[in-house]
Coordinates of N, CA and C and ligand atoms in Angstrom, one line a residue:
M736 N 21.6 12.7 29.9 CA 20.6 11.9 29.1 C 21.3 11.2 27.9
S737 N 21.1 10.0 27.7 CA 21.7 9.3 26.6 C 21.1 9.7 25.3
S738 N 21.9 9.5 24.2 CA 21.5 10.1 23.0 C 20.3 9.5 22.3
S739 N 20.5 8.4 21.6 CA 19.4 8.1 20.6 C 18.8 6.7 20.8
A740 N 17.7 6.6 20.1 CA 17.1 5.3 20.0 C 18.0 4.5 19.0
S741 N 17.7 3.3 18.9 CA 18.5 2.4 18.2 C 18.4 2.6 16.7
S742 N 19.5 2.1 16.0 CA 19.3 1.9 14.6 C 18.7 0.6 14.4
G743 N 18.1 0.4 13.2 CA 17.5 -0.9 13.0 C 16.1 -1.0 13.6
V744 N 15.6 0.0 14.1 CA 14.2 0.0 14.7 C 13.2 0.3 13.6
S745 N 12.3 -0.6 13.4 CA 11.4 -0.5 12.3 C 10.4 0.6 12.5
D746 N 10.1 1.0 13.8 CA 9.2 2.0 14.1 C 9.6 3.4 13.6
R747 N 8.8 4.0 12.7 CA 9.2 5.2 12.1 C 9.4 6.4 13.1
F748 N 8.8 6.3 14.2 CA 8.9 7.4 15.2 C 10.3 7.3 15.9
S749 N 11.0 6.2 15.8 CA 12.2 6.1 16.5 C 13.4 6.0 15.6
V750 N 13.2 5.9 14.3 CA 14.3 5.8 13.4 C 15.4 6.9 13.6
R751 N 14.9 8.1 13.7 CA 15.8 9.2 13.8 C 16.2 9.6 15.2
G752 N 15.9 8.7 16.1 CA 16.2 9.0 17.5 C 15.3 10.0 18.2
R753 N 14.2 10.2 17.6 CA 13.2 11.1 18.2 C 12.0 10.4 18.6
G754 N 11.2 10.9 19.5 CA 10.0 10.2 19.9 C 10.3 9.2 20.9
I755 N 9.3 8.4 21.2 CA 9.4 7.4 22.3 C 10.2 6.2 21.7
P756 N 11.3 5.9 22.4 CA 12.2 4.8 21.9 C 11.6 3.5 22.2
R757 N 11.6 2.6 21.2 CA 11.0 1.3 21.3 C 12.1 0.2 21.7
Q758 N 13.3 0.5 21.2 CA 14.3 -0.6 21.3 C 15.7 0.0 21.5
C759 N 16.5 -0.7 22.2 CA 17.9 -0.3 22.5 C 18.8 -0.8 21.3
K760 N 19.9 -0.1 21.2 CA 20.9 -0.6 20.2 C 21.2 -2.0 20.3
C761 N 21.2 -2.5 21.6 CA 21.6 -3.9 21.8 C 20.5 -4.9 21.4
G762 N 19.3 -4.3 21.0 CA 18.2 -5.2 20.5 C 17.1 -5.4 21.5
Q763 N 17.3 -5.0 22.7 CA 16.3 -5.3 23.7 C 15.2 -4.1 23.6
F764 N 14.0 -4.5 23.9 CA 12.9 -3.5 23.9 C 13.0 -2.7 25.2
S765 N 12.7 -1.4 25.0 CA 12.8 -0.4 26.1 C 11.7 -0.7 27.2
V766 N 12.0 -0.3 28.4 CA 11.0 -0.3 29.5 C 11.0 1.1 30.1
I767 N 9.9 1.4 30.8 CA 9.7 2.6 31.4 C 10.0 2.4 32.9
K768 N 10.8 3.3 33.4 CA 11.1 3.3 34.9 C 11.0 4.7 35.5
T769 N 11.0 4.7 36.8 CA 10.9 6.0 37.5 C 12.2 6.3 38.2
S770 N 12.7 7.5 37.9 CA 14.0 7.9 38.5 C 13.8 8.2 40.0
N771 N 14.8 7.7 40.8 CA 14.7 8.0 42.2 C 15.9 8.8 42.7
T772 N 16.6 9.5 41.7 CA 17.7 10.3 42.1 C 17.3 11.6 42.7
L773 N 18.2 12.2 43.4 CA 17.9 13.5 44.1 C 17.6 14.6 43.0
K774 N 18.3 14.5 41.9 CA 18.2 15.5 40.8 C 16.9 15.4 40.0
N775 N 16.4 14.1 39.8 CA 15.2 13.9 39.1 C 14.3 12.9 39.8
P776 N 13.8 13.3 40.9 CA 13.0 12.3 41.7 C 11.6 12.2 41.0
G777 N 11.2 10.9 40.8 CA 9.9 10.7 40.2 C 9.7 10.9 38.8
R778 N 10.8 11.2 38.1 CA 10.8 11.5 36.7 C 10.8 10.2 35.9
L779 N 9.9 10.0 34.9 CA 9.9 8.8 34.1 C 11.0 8.8 33.1
F780 N 11.5 7.6 32.8 CA 12.4 7.5 31.6 C 12.3 6.1 31.0
H781 N 12.6 6.1 29.6 CA 12.6 4.9 28.9 C 14.1 4.4 28.9
C782 N 14.3 3.1 29.2 CA 15.7 2.7 29.2 C 15.7 1.2 28.7
C783 N 16.9 0.8 28.5 CA 17.2 -0.6 28.2 C 17.2 -1.4 29.5
P784 N 16.6 -2.6 29.5 CA 16.7 -3.4 30.7 C 18.1 -3.7 31.2
S785 N 19.1 -3.6 30.2 CA 20.5 -3.9 30.6 C 21.2 -2.6 31.0
G786 N 20.6 -1.4 30.8 CA 21.3 -0.2 31.0 C 21.0 0.5 32.4
S787 N 21.5 1.7 32.5 CA 21.2 2.5 33.7 C 21.4 4.0 33.3
E788 N 21.0 4.9 34.2 CA 21.0 6.3 33.8 C 22.5 6.8 33.5
E789 N 23.4 6.1 34.0 CA 24.8 6.5 33.8 C 25.5 5.8 32.6
N790 N 24.9 4.6 32.3 CA 25.5 3.8 31.2 C 25.2 4.3 29.8
K791 N 26.2 4.9 29.1 CA 25.9 5.5 27.8 C 25.8 4.4 26.7
H792 N 26.1 3.2 27.0 CA 26.1 2.2 25.9 C 24.7 1.6 25.7
H793 N 23.8 1.9 26.5 CA 22.4 1.4 26.3 C 21.4 2.6 26.3
L794 N 20.2 2.3 25.9 CA 19.2 3.3 25.7 C 18.9 4.0 27.1
F795 N 18.8 5.3 27.1 CA 18.3 6.0 28.2 C 17.7 7.3 27.7
R796 N 16.4 7.5 27.9 CA 15.8 8.8 27.4 C 14.7 9.2 28.4
W797 N 14.6 10.5 28.8 CA 13.6 11.0 29.6 C 12.3 10.9 28.9
T798 N 11.3 10.3 29.5 CA 10.0 10.1 28.8 C 9.3 11.4 28.5
D799 N 9.4 12.4 29.4 CA 8.7 13.7 29.0 C 9.2 14.3 27.8
I800 N 10.6 14.2 27.6 CA 11.2 14.8 26.4 C 10.8 14.0 25.1
S801 N 10.8 12.6 25.3 CA 10.4 11.7 24.2 C 8.9 12.0 23.8
M802 N 8.1 12.3 24.9 CA 6.7 12.5 24.6 C 6.5 13.8 23.8
V803 N 7.2 14.8 24.1 CA 7.1 16.1 23.4 C 7.5 15.8 21.9
E804 N 8.6 15.1 21.7 CA 9.1 14.8 20.4 C 8.0 14.0 19.6
E805 N 7.4 13.0 20.3 CA 6.4 12.2 19.7 C 5.2 13.0 19.3
M806 N 4.8 13.9 20.2 CA 3.7 14.8 19.9 C 4.0 15.7 18.7
E807 N 5.2 16.2 18.6 CA 5.6 17.0 17.4 C 5.5 16.2 16.1
M808 N 6.0 14.9 16.2 CA 5.9 14.1 15.0 C 4.5 13.7 14.7
V809 N 3.7 13.4 15.7 CA 2.3 13.1 15.4 C 1.6 14.3 14.8
E810 N 2.0 15.5 15.3 CA 1.4 16.7 14.8 C 1.7 16.9 13.3
S811 N 3.0 16.6 12.9 CA 3.4 16.7 11.5 C 2.7 15.7 10.6
V812 N 2.5 14.5 11.2 CA 1.8 13.5 10.5 C 0.3 13.9 10.3
V813 N -0.3 14.5 11.3 CA -1.7 15.0 11.3 C -1.8 16.1 10.2
E814 N -0.8 17.0 10.2 CA -0.8 18.1 9.2 C -0.7 17.5 7.8
K815 N 0.1 16.5 7.6 CA 0.2 15.8 6.3 C -1.1 15.2 5.9
I816 N -1.7 14.5 6.9 CA -3.0 13.9 6.6 C -4.1 14.9 6.3
E817 N -4.0 16.1 7.0 CA -5.0 17.1 6.7 C -4.8 17.6 5.3
G818 N -3.5 17.8 4.9 CA -3.2 18.2 3.5 C -3.7 17.2 2.5
D819 N -3.5 15.9 2.8 CA -4.0 14.8 1.9 C -5.5 14.8 1.8
V820 N -6.2 15.0 3.0 CA -7.6 15.1 3.0 C -8.1 16.3 2.2
G821 N -7.4 17.4 2.3 CA -7.7 18.6 1.5 C -7.6 18.3 0.0
S822 N -6.5 17.7 -0.4 CA -6.4 17.4 -1.9 C -7.4 16.3 -2.3
L823 N -7.7 15.4 -1.4 CA -8.7 14.4 -1.7 C -10.1 15.0 -2.0
A824 N -10.4 16.0 -1.1 CA -11.7 16.7 -1.2 C -11.7 17.4 -2.5
K825 N -10.6 18.1 -2.8 CA -10.5 18.8 -4.1 C -10.7 17.8 -5.3
G826 N -10.0 16.7 -5.2 CA -10.2 15.7 -6.3 C -11.6 15.2 -6.4
L827 N -12.2 15.0 -5.2 CA -13.6 14.5 -5.2 C -14.5 15.6 -5.9
H828 N -14.3 16.9 -5.5 CA -15.0 18.0 -6.1 C -14.9 17.9 -7.6
E829 N -13.6 17.8 -8.1 CA -13.4 17.7 -9.6 C -14.1 16.5 -10.2
L830 N -14.1 15.4 -9.5 CA -14.8 14.2 -10.0 C -16.3 14.5 -10.1
E831 N -16.8 15.2 -9.1 CA -18.3 15.5 -9.2 C -18.6 16.4 -10.4
A832 N -17.7 17.4 -10.7 CA -17.8 18.2 -11.8 C -17.8 17.4 -13.1
I833 N -16.8 16.5 -13.2 CA -16.7 15.6 -14.4 C -18.0 14.8 -14.5
K834 N -18.5 14.3 -13.4 CA -19.7 13.4 -13.4 C -20.9 14.2 -14.0
E835 N -21.0 15.5 -13.5 CA -22.1 16.4 -14.0 C -22.0 16.6 -15.5
R836 N -20.7 16.9 -15.9 CA -20.5 17.1 -17.4 C -20.9 15.8 -18.2
A837 N -20.5 14.6 -17.6 CA -20.8 13.4 -18.3 C -22.3 13.2 -18.4
E838 N -23.0 13.6 -17.3 CA -24.5 13.4 -17.3 C -25.1 14.3 -18.4
R839 N -24.6 15.6 -18.4 CA -25.1 16.5 -19.5 C -24.8 16.0 -20.9
C840 N -23.6 15.4 -21.1 CA -23.3 14.8 -22.4 C -24.2 13.7 -22.7
E841 N -24.6 12.8 -21.7 CA -25.5 11.7 -21.9 C -26.9 12.3 -22.4
K842 N -27.3 13.3 -21.7 CA -28.6 13.9 -22.1 C -28.5 14.4 -23.6
E843 N -27.4 15.1 -23.9 CA -27.2 15.6 -25.2 C -27.2 14.5 -26.3
I844 N -26.6 13.3 -25.9 CA -26.5 12.2 -26.8 C -27.9 11.6 -27.0
V845 N -28.7 11.5 -25.9 CA -30.1 11.1 -26.1 C -30.9 12.0 -27.0
Y846 N -30.7 13.3 -26.8 CA -31.4 14.3 -27.7 C -31.0 14.1 -29.1
L847 N -29.6 14.0 -29.3 CA -29.1 13.8 -30.7 C -29.6 12.6 -31.4
K848 N -29.8 11.5 -30.5 CA -30.4 10.2 -31.1 C -31.8 10.5 -31.6
D849 N -32.5 11.2 -30.8 CA -33.9 11.6 -31.2 C -33.9 12.3 -32.5
V850 N -33.0 13.3 -32.6 CA -32.9 14.1 -33.8 C -32.5 13.2 -35.0
V851 N -31.6 12.3 -34.8 CA -31.2 11.4 -35.9 C -32.4 10.5 -36.3
S852 N -33.2 10.0 -35.3 CA -34.3 9.1 -35.7 C -35.3 9.9 -36.5
L853 N -35.5 11.2 -36.0 CA -36.5 12.1 -36.8 C -36.0 12.3 -38.2
C854 N -34.7 12.5 -38.4 CA -34.1 12.7 -39.7 C -34.3 11.5 -40.5
E855 N -34.1 10.3 -39.9 CA -34.3 9.0 -40.6 C -35.7 8.9 -41.1
K856 N -36.7 9.3 -40.2 CA -38.1 9.2 -40.6 C -38.4 10.1 -41.8
E857 N -37.8 11.4 -41.7 CA -38.0 12.3 -42.8 C -37.4 11.8 -44.1
V858 N -36.2 11.2 -44.0 CA -35.6 10.6 -45.2 C -36.5 9.6 -45.8
Q859 N -37.1 8.7 -45.0 CA -38.0 7.6 -45.4 C -39.2 8.2 -46.1
E860 N -39.8 9.3 -45.5 CA -40.9 9.9 -46.1 C -40.6 10.5 -47.4
L861 N -39.4 11.2 -47.5 CA -39.0 11.8 -48.7 C -38.8 10.7 -49.8
R862 N -38.3 9.6 -49.4 CA -38.1 8.5 -50.4 C -39.4 8.0 -50.9
S863 N -40.4 7.8 -50.0 CA -41.7 7.3 -50.5 C -42.4 8.3 -51.3
F864 N -42.2 9.6 -50.9 CA -42.7 10.7 -51.8 C -42.1 10.7 -53.2
K865 N -40.8 10.4 -53.2 CA -40.1 10.4 -54.5 C -40.6 9.2 -55.3
N866 N -40.8 8.0 -54.6 CA -41.4 6.9 -55.3 C -42.8 7.2 -55.9
M867 N -43.6 7.9 -55.1 CA -44.9 8.2 -55.6 C -44.8 9.1 -56.8
V868 N -43.9 10.1 -56.7 CA -43.7 11.0 -57.8 C -43.3 10.3 -59.1
V869 N -42.3 9.3 -58.9 CA -41.9 8.5 -60.0 C -43.0 7.7 -60.6
C870 N -43.7 7.0 -59.7 CA -44.9 6.2 -60.1 C -45.9 7.0 -60.9
G871 N -46.3 8.2 -60.2 CA -47.2 9.1 -60.8 C -46.8 9.5 -62.2
G872 N -45.5 9.8 -62.4 CA -44.9 10.2 -63.7 C -45.1 9.1 -64.7
L873 N -44.8 7.8 -64.2 CA -44.9 6.7 -65.1 C -46.3 6.5 -65.6
V874 N -47.2 6.6 -64.6 CA -48.7 6.4 -64.9 C -49.1 7.5 -65.9
M875 N -48.7 8.7 -65.7 CA -49.0 9.8 -66.6 C -48.5 9.6 -68.0
A876 N -47.2 9.1 -68.0 CA -46.6 8.8 -69.3 C -47.3 7.7 -70.0
M877 N -47.8 6.6 -69.3 CA -48.5 5.5 -69.9 C -49.8 6.0 -70.4
V878 N -50.5 6.8 -69.6 CA -51.8 7.4 -70.0 C -51.7 8.2 -71.3
Y879 N -50.6 9.0 -71.3 CA -50.4 9.9 -72.4 C -50.1 9.0 -73.7
Y880 N -49.3 7.9 -73.5 CA -48.9 7.1 -74.6 C -50.1 6.3 -75.1
V881 N -51.0 5.8 -74.2 CA -52.2 5.0 -74.6 C -53.2 5.9 -75.3
F882 N -53.5 7.1 -74.7 CA -54.6 7.9 -75.3 C -54.2 8.8 -76.4
F883 N -52.9 9.3 -76.3 CA -52.6 10.4 -77.3 C -51.5 10.0 -78.3
A884 N -50.9 8.9 -78.1 CA -49.9 8.5 -79.0 C -50.4 7.9 -80.3
Ligands
ZN1323 ZN1 20.6 -2.1 25.6

């Protein structure tokens, strides 16, 4: 069996010479053929249209072997995706916790605003009470001045 898929293949599954080869080193795209040799009758292989089973200068790979490699690579990609999904789920959970905290803060802010407006009312009432006391004092002083001075 010939060694590797080509260099310069953009497909990530073939860059390292593993998985289903898409292209030969010579630039031609691979084709699937069926072996009719006595040693491998009916066995599928990927090859270069310009190559043959004996020609080491062009792509030749048994499809069953490439398929196993492809499956292994797909498996590792799936594992990575599963890991990513796991961390995304974790991030989502954290986001929800942050959202809950933010909602609680909003409620507290609304409550504090109420407290502040109550305080403002009390301050106003105290001010008018003070004014009344001052006015009352002035009236008393005038009454005292008019009648007893
Ligand atoms: Zn070729």
